[in-house]
CSV table of C-alpha atoms in Angstrom, one decimal:
chain,number,residue,atom,x,y,z
A,1,MET,CA,117.9,63.5,140.2
A,2,ILE,CA,117.8,66.2,137.6
A,3,SER,CA,117.8,65.3,133.9
A,4,GLY,CA,119.9,67.1,131.3
A,5,LYS,CA,117.0,69.3,130.5
A,6,GLY,CA,116.5,70.5,134.2
A,7,ARG,CA,113.5,68.4,134.9
A,8,ALA,CA,113.2,66.2,138.0
A,9,VAL,CA,113.3,62.6,137.2
A,10,GLU,CA,111.9,60.0,139.6
A,11,ARG,CA,114.0,56.8,139.7
A,12,GLU,CA,113.2,53.6,141.6
A,13,PRO,CA,116.0,52.7,143.8
A,14,GLU,CA,117.5,49.2,143.4
A,15,GLN,CA,116.4,46.6,145.9
A,16,GLY,CA,118.5,46.9,149.0
A,17,GLN,CA,119.7,50.4,148.1
A,18,ALA,CA,119.5,53.2,150.7
A,19,GLN,CA,116.5,55.5,150.2
A,20,ASP,CA,116.6,59.3,150.1
A,21,PRO,CA,116.0,60.5,153.7
A,22,ARG,CA,113.7,63.4,152.5
A,23,ALA,CA,111.6,61.0,150.6
A,24,VAL,CA,111.3,58.6,153.4
A,25,ALA,CA,110.4,61.5,155.7
A,26,ASP,CA,107.7,62.6,153.3
A,27,PHE,CA,106.3,59.0,153.1
A,28,VAL,CA,106.2,58.8,156.9
A,29,GLU,CA,104.1,62.0,157.0
A,30,ARG,CA,101.8,60.8,154.2
A,31,PHE,CA,101.2,57.5,155.8
A,32,ALA,CA,100.7,59.1,159.3
A,33,ALA,CA,98.0,61.4,157.7
A,34,GLU,CA,96.3,58.3,156.3
A,35,LEU,CA,96.3,56.7,159.8
A,36,VAL,CA,95.0,59.9,161.4
A,37,VAL,CA,92.1,59.9,158.8
A,38,ALA,CA,91.4,56.3,160.0
A,39,GLY,CA,91.1,57.5,163.6
A,40,MET,CA,94.6,57.0,165.0
A,41,GLY,CA,96.1,60.0,167.0
A,42,ARG,CA,98.6,62.2,165.1
A,43,MET,CA,101.7,61.5,167.3
A,44,PRO,CA,101.1,57.7,167.4
A,45,SER,CA,100.6,57.8,163.6
A,46,ARG,CA,103.8,59.5,163.0
A,47,ILE,CA,105.8,57.3,165.4
A,48,PHE,CA,104.3,54.3,163.9
A,49,SER,CA,104.9,55.3,160.4
A,50,CYS,CA,108.6,56.2,161.3
A,51,LEU,CA,109.2,52.7,162.6
A,52,MET,CA,107.6,51.1,159.7
A,53,ALA,CA,109.9,52.9,157.3
A,54,GLU,CA,112.9,52.1,159.4
A,55,GLU,CA,115.0,49.3,157.7
A,56,SER,CA,115.4,47.5,161.0
A,57,GLY,CA,112.0,48.3,162.3
A,58,VAL,CA,113.7,49.5,165.7
A,59,LEU,CA,114.4,52.9,167.0
A,60,THR,CA,115.1,54.4,170.5
A,61,SER,CA,113.1,57.3,171.9
A,62,ALA,CA,115.9,59.7,171.2
A,63,GLU,CA,116.1,58.6,167.6
A,64,LEU,CA,112.4,59.0,167.1
A,65,SER,CA,112.5,62.3,168.9
A,66,GLU,CA,115.3,63.6,166.5
A,67,ARG,CA,113.8,62.1,163.2
A,68,LEU,CA,110.3,63.4,163.9
A,69,GLN,CA,111.5,66.6,165.5
A,70,ILE,CA,109.2,66.1,168.5
A,71,SER,CA,109.8,66.1,172.2
A,72,PRO,CA,110.6,63.0,174.2
A,73,ALA,CA,107.4,63.4,176.1
A,74,ALA,CA,105.5,63.3,172.8
A,75,VAL,CA,107.3,60.0,171.9
A,76,SER,CA,106.4,58.5,175.3
A,77,GLY,CA,102.8,59.4,175.0
A,78,GLY,CA,102.6,58.1,171.4
A,79,MET,CA,104.4,54.9,172.5
A,80,ARG,CA,102.0,54.2,175.2
A,81,TYR,CA,99.1,54.1,172.9
A,82,LEU,CA,101.0,52.0,170.2
A,83,ILE,CA,102.1,49.4,172.9
A,84,GLN,CA,98.6,49.2,174.3
A,85,VAL,CA,97.0,48.5,170.9
A,86,GLY,CA,99.8,46.0,170.1
A,87,LEU,CA,101.4,47.7,167.1
A,88,VAL,CA,104.8,48.2,168.8
A,89,ALA,CA,106.7,46.3,171.3
A,90,LYS,CA,109.2,47.8,173.9
A,91,GLU,CA,112.5,46.1,174.5
A,92,ARG,CA,115.8,46.7,176.2
A,93,GLU,CA,118.8,47.8,174.1
A,94,PRO,CA,121.4,45.0,174.7
A,95,GLY,CA,124.1,46.2,177.2
A,96,SER,CA,122.2,49.4,178.0
A,97,ARG,CA,119.3,50.8,180.1
A,98,ARG,CA,117.8,52.5,177.1
A,99,ASP,CA,114.5,51.3,175.7
A,100,ARG,CA,114.0,50.7,172.2
A,101,TYR,CA,110.8,50.2,170.2
A,102,ARG,CA,110.2,47.6,167.5
A,103,VAL,CA,107.5,47.2,165.0
A,104,LEU,CA,107.1,43.5,164.0
A,105,ASN,CA,107.3,42.6,160.4
A,106,ASP,CA,103.9,40.9,160.7
A,107,VAL,CA,102.3,43.7,162.7
A,108,TRP,CA,98.9,43.6,160.9
A,109,PHE,CA,98.5,39.9,161.3
A,110,GLU,CA,99.5,40.1,165.0
A,111,SER,CA,97.1,43.1,165.5
A,112,LEU,CA,94.2,41.4,164.0
A,113,THR,CA,94.8,38.1,165.8
A,114,ARG,CA,94.6,40.0,169.1
A,115,ARG,CA,91.2,41.4,168.0
A,116,ASP,CA,89.8,38.0,168.8
A,117,GLU,CA,90.1,38.5,172.6
A,118,LEU,CA,88.6,42.0,172.4
A,119,LEU,CA,85.6,40.8,170.3
A,120,LEU,CA,84.9,37.8,172.5
A,121,ARG,CA,84.7,40.2,175.6
A,122,TRP,CA,82.4,42.5,173.6
A,123,ILE,CA,80.1,39.5,172.8
A,124,ARG,CA,80.0,38.4,176.4
A,125,VAL,CA,79.1,41.9,177.6
A,126,LEU,CA,76.6,42.5,174.8
A,127,LYS,CA,74.9,39.2,175.6
A,128,GLU,CA,74.7,40.3,179.3
A,129,GLY,CA,73.3,43.7,178.2
A,130,GLU,CA,70.6,42.0,176.1
A,131,ALA,CA,69.6,39.9,179.1
A,132,THR,CA,69.6,43.1,181.4
A,133,VAL,CA,67.5,45.3,179.1
A,134,GLY,CA,65.3,42.4,178.0
A,135,ALA,CA,65.7,40.2,175.0
A,136,GLY,CA,62.3,41.1,173.4
A,137,THR,CA,62.9,44.9,173.5
A,138,ALA,CA,64.2,47.0,170.8
A,139,ALA,CA,67.4,47.6,172.8
A,140,GLY,CA,67.7,44.0,173.5
A,141,LYS,CA,67.4,43.2,169.7
A,142,ARG,CA,70.1,45.8,169.0
A,143,LEU,CA,72.4,44.3,171.4
A,144,GLU,CA,71.7,40.7,170.1
A,145,GLU,CA,72.4,41.9,166.5
A,146,SER,CA,75.6,43.5,167.6
A,147,ALA,CA,76.7,40.2,169.4
A,148,ALA,CA,75.8,38.2,166.4
A,149,PHE,CA,77.8,40.5,164.1
A,150,PHE,CA,80.8,40.1,166.3
A,151,GLU,CA,80.5,36.5,166.3
A,152,PHE,CA,80.3,36.4,162.5
A,153,MET,CA,83.4,38.7,162.4
A,154,ILE,CA,85.5,36.3,164.5
A,155,ASP,CA,84.5,33.4,162.1
A,156,GLU,CA,85.4,35.4,159.1
A,157,LEU,CA,88.6,36.8,160.7
A,158,HIS,CA,89.8,33.2,161.4
A,159,GLY,CA,89.2,32.2,157.7
A,160,MET,CA,91.0,35.4,156.5
A,161,LEU,CA,93.9,35.0,158.7
A,162,GLY,CA,94.3,31.2,157.6
A,163,ARG,CA,94.2,32.4,153.9
A,164,TRP,CA,96.8,35.1,154.6
A,165,ARG,CA,99.1,32.5,156.1
A,166,GLU,CA,98.8,30.3,153.1
A,167,HIS,CA,99.3,33.4,150.9
A,168,ARG,CA,102.4,34.5,152.8
A,169,ALA,CA,103.9,31.1,152.6
A,170,VAL,CA,103.5,30.9,148.8
A,171,ARG,CA,105.1,34.4,148.5
A,172,GLY,CA,108.0,33.3,150.7
A,173,ARG,CA,108.7,30.3,148.5
A,174,GLU,CA,108.4,32.4,145.3
A,175,GLU,CA,110.9,34.9,146.8
A,176,ALA,CA,113.2,32.2,147.9
A,177,ARG,CA,113.1,30.6,144.3
A,178,GLY,CA,113.8,34.1,142.7
A,179,GLN,CA,116.8,34.7,145.1
A,180,GLU,CA,118.2,31.3,144.4
A,181,LYS,CA,118.1,32.0,140.7
A,182,ALA,CA,119.9,35.2,141.5
A,183,GLY,CA,122.5,33.6,143.6
A,184,GLY,CA,121.3,35.1,146.8
A,185,GLN,CA,120.2,33.7,150.2
A,186,PRO,CA,116.4,33.6,150.8
A,187,GLU,CA,115.2,35.9,153.5
A,188,ALA,CA,112.9,34.6,156.2
A,189,ARG,CA,109.5,36.2,155.9
A,190,GLY,CA,107.7,37.2,159.2
A,191,GLN,CA,110.9,37.1,161.2
A,192,GLN,CA,111.9,39.9,163.4
A,193,ALA,CA,114.8,41.9,162.4
């Protein structure tokens, strides 16, 4: 928006109001860049960011290709990674043979919950490695320390996820009370769109 003096003025959109597509595209690229810095590949980062910014959290391959100006092959490659790490789910479009991709509203919670299985496998292999190289050796101690760290992480992760569930429930109740006061219907938190 341009003010009467010719300066750009940023204005927060009202809740539920459609966003400026250019601003959303800029956000997608900024968030994707942050994910790349954290170690995710560029294409999966852009695809994931685009799904996160989509109101429904669901897009087809063709829609992603068009919005991100990338090839269908790039979408396919990025999706393989995102599905493998559990950040995106693949589903069939009702009444069609086309696939669509969904990011869950509670994607971070689900992703961390699945880390449990991975960490347990690592612990098992590290303990086997410790026995293989010798428990009293420097390598054995390194492997034992790594296994102990991951055991500690699992315990802490369980506590943190429990606290998040409680926090999310409180936020949901507060939101519902606020909407009831405003005369609206409460929105279910953590539900798929």
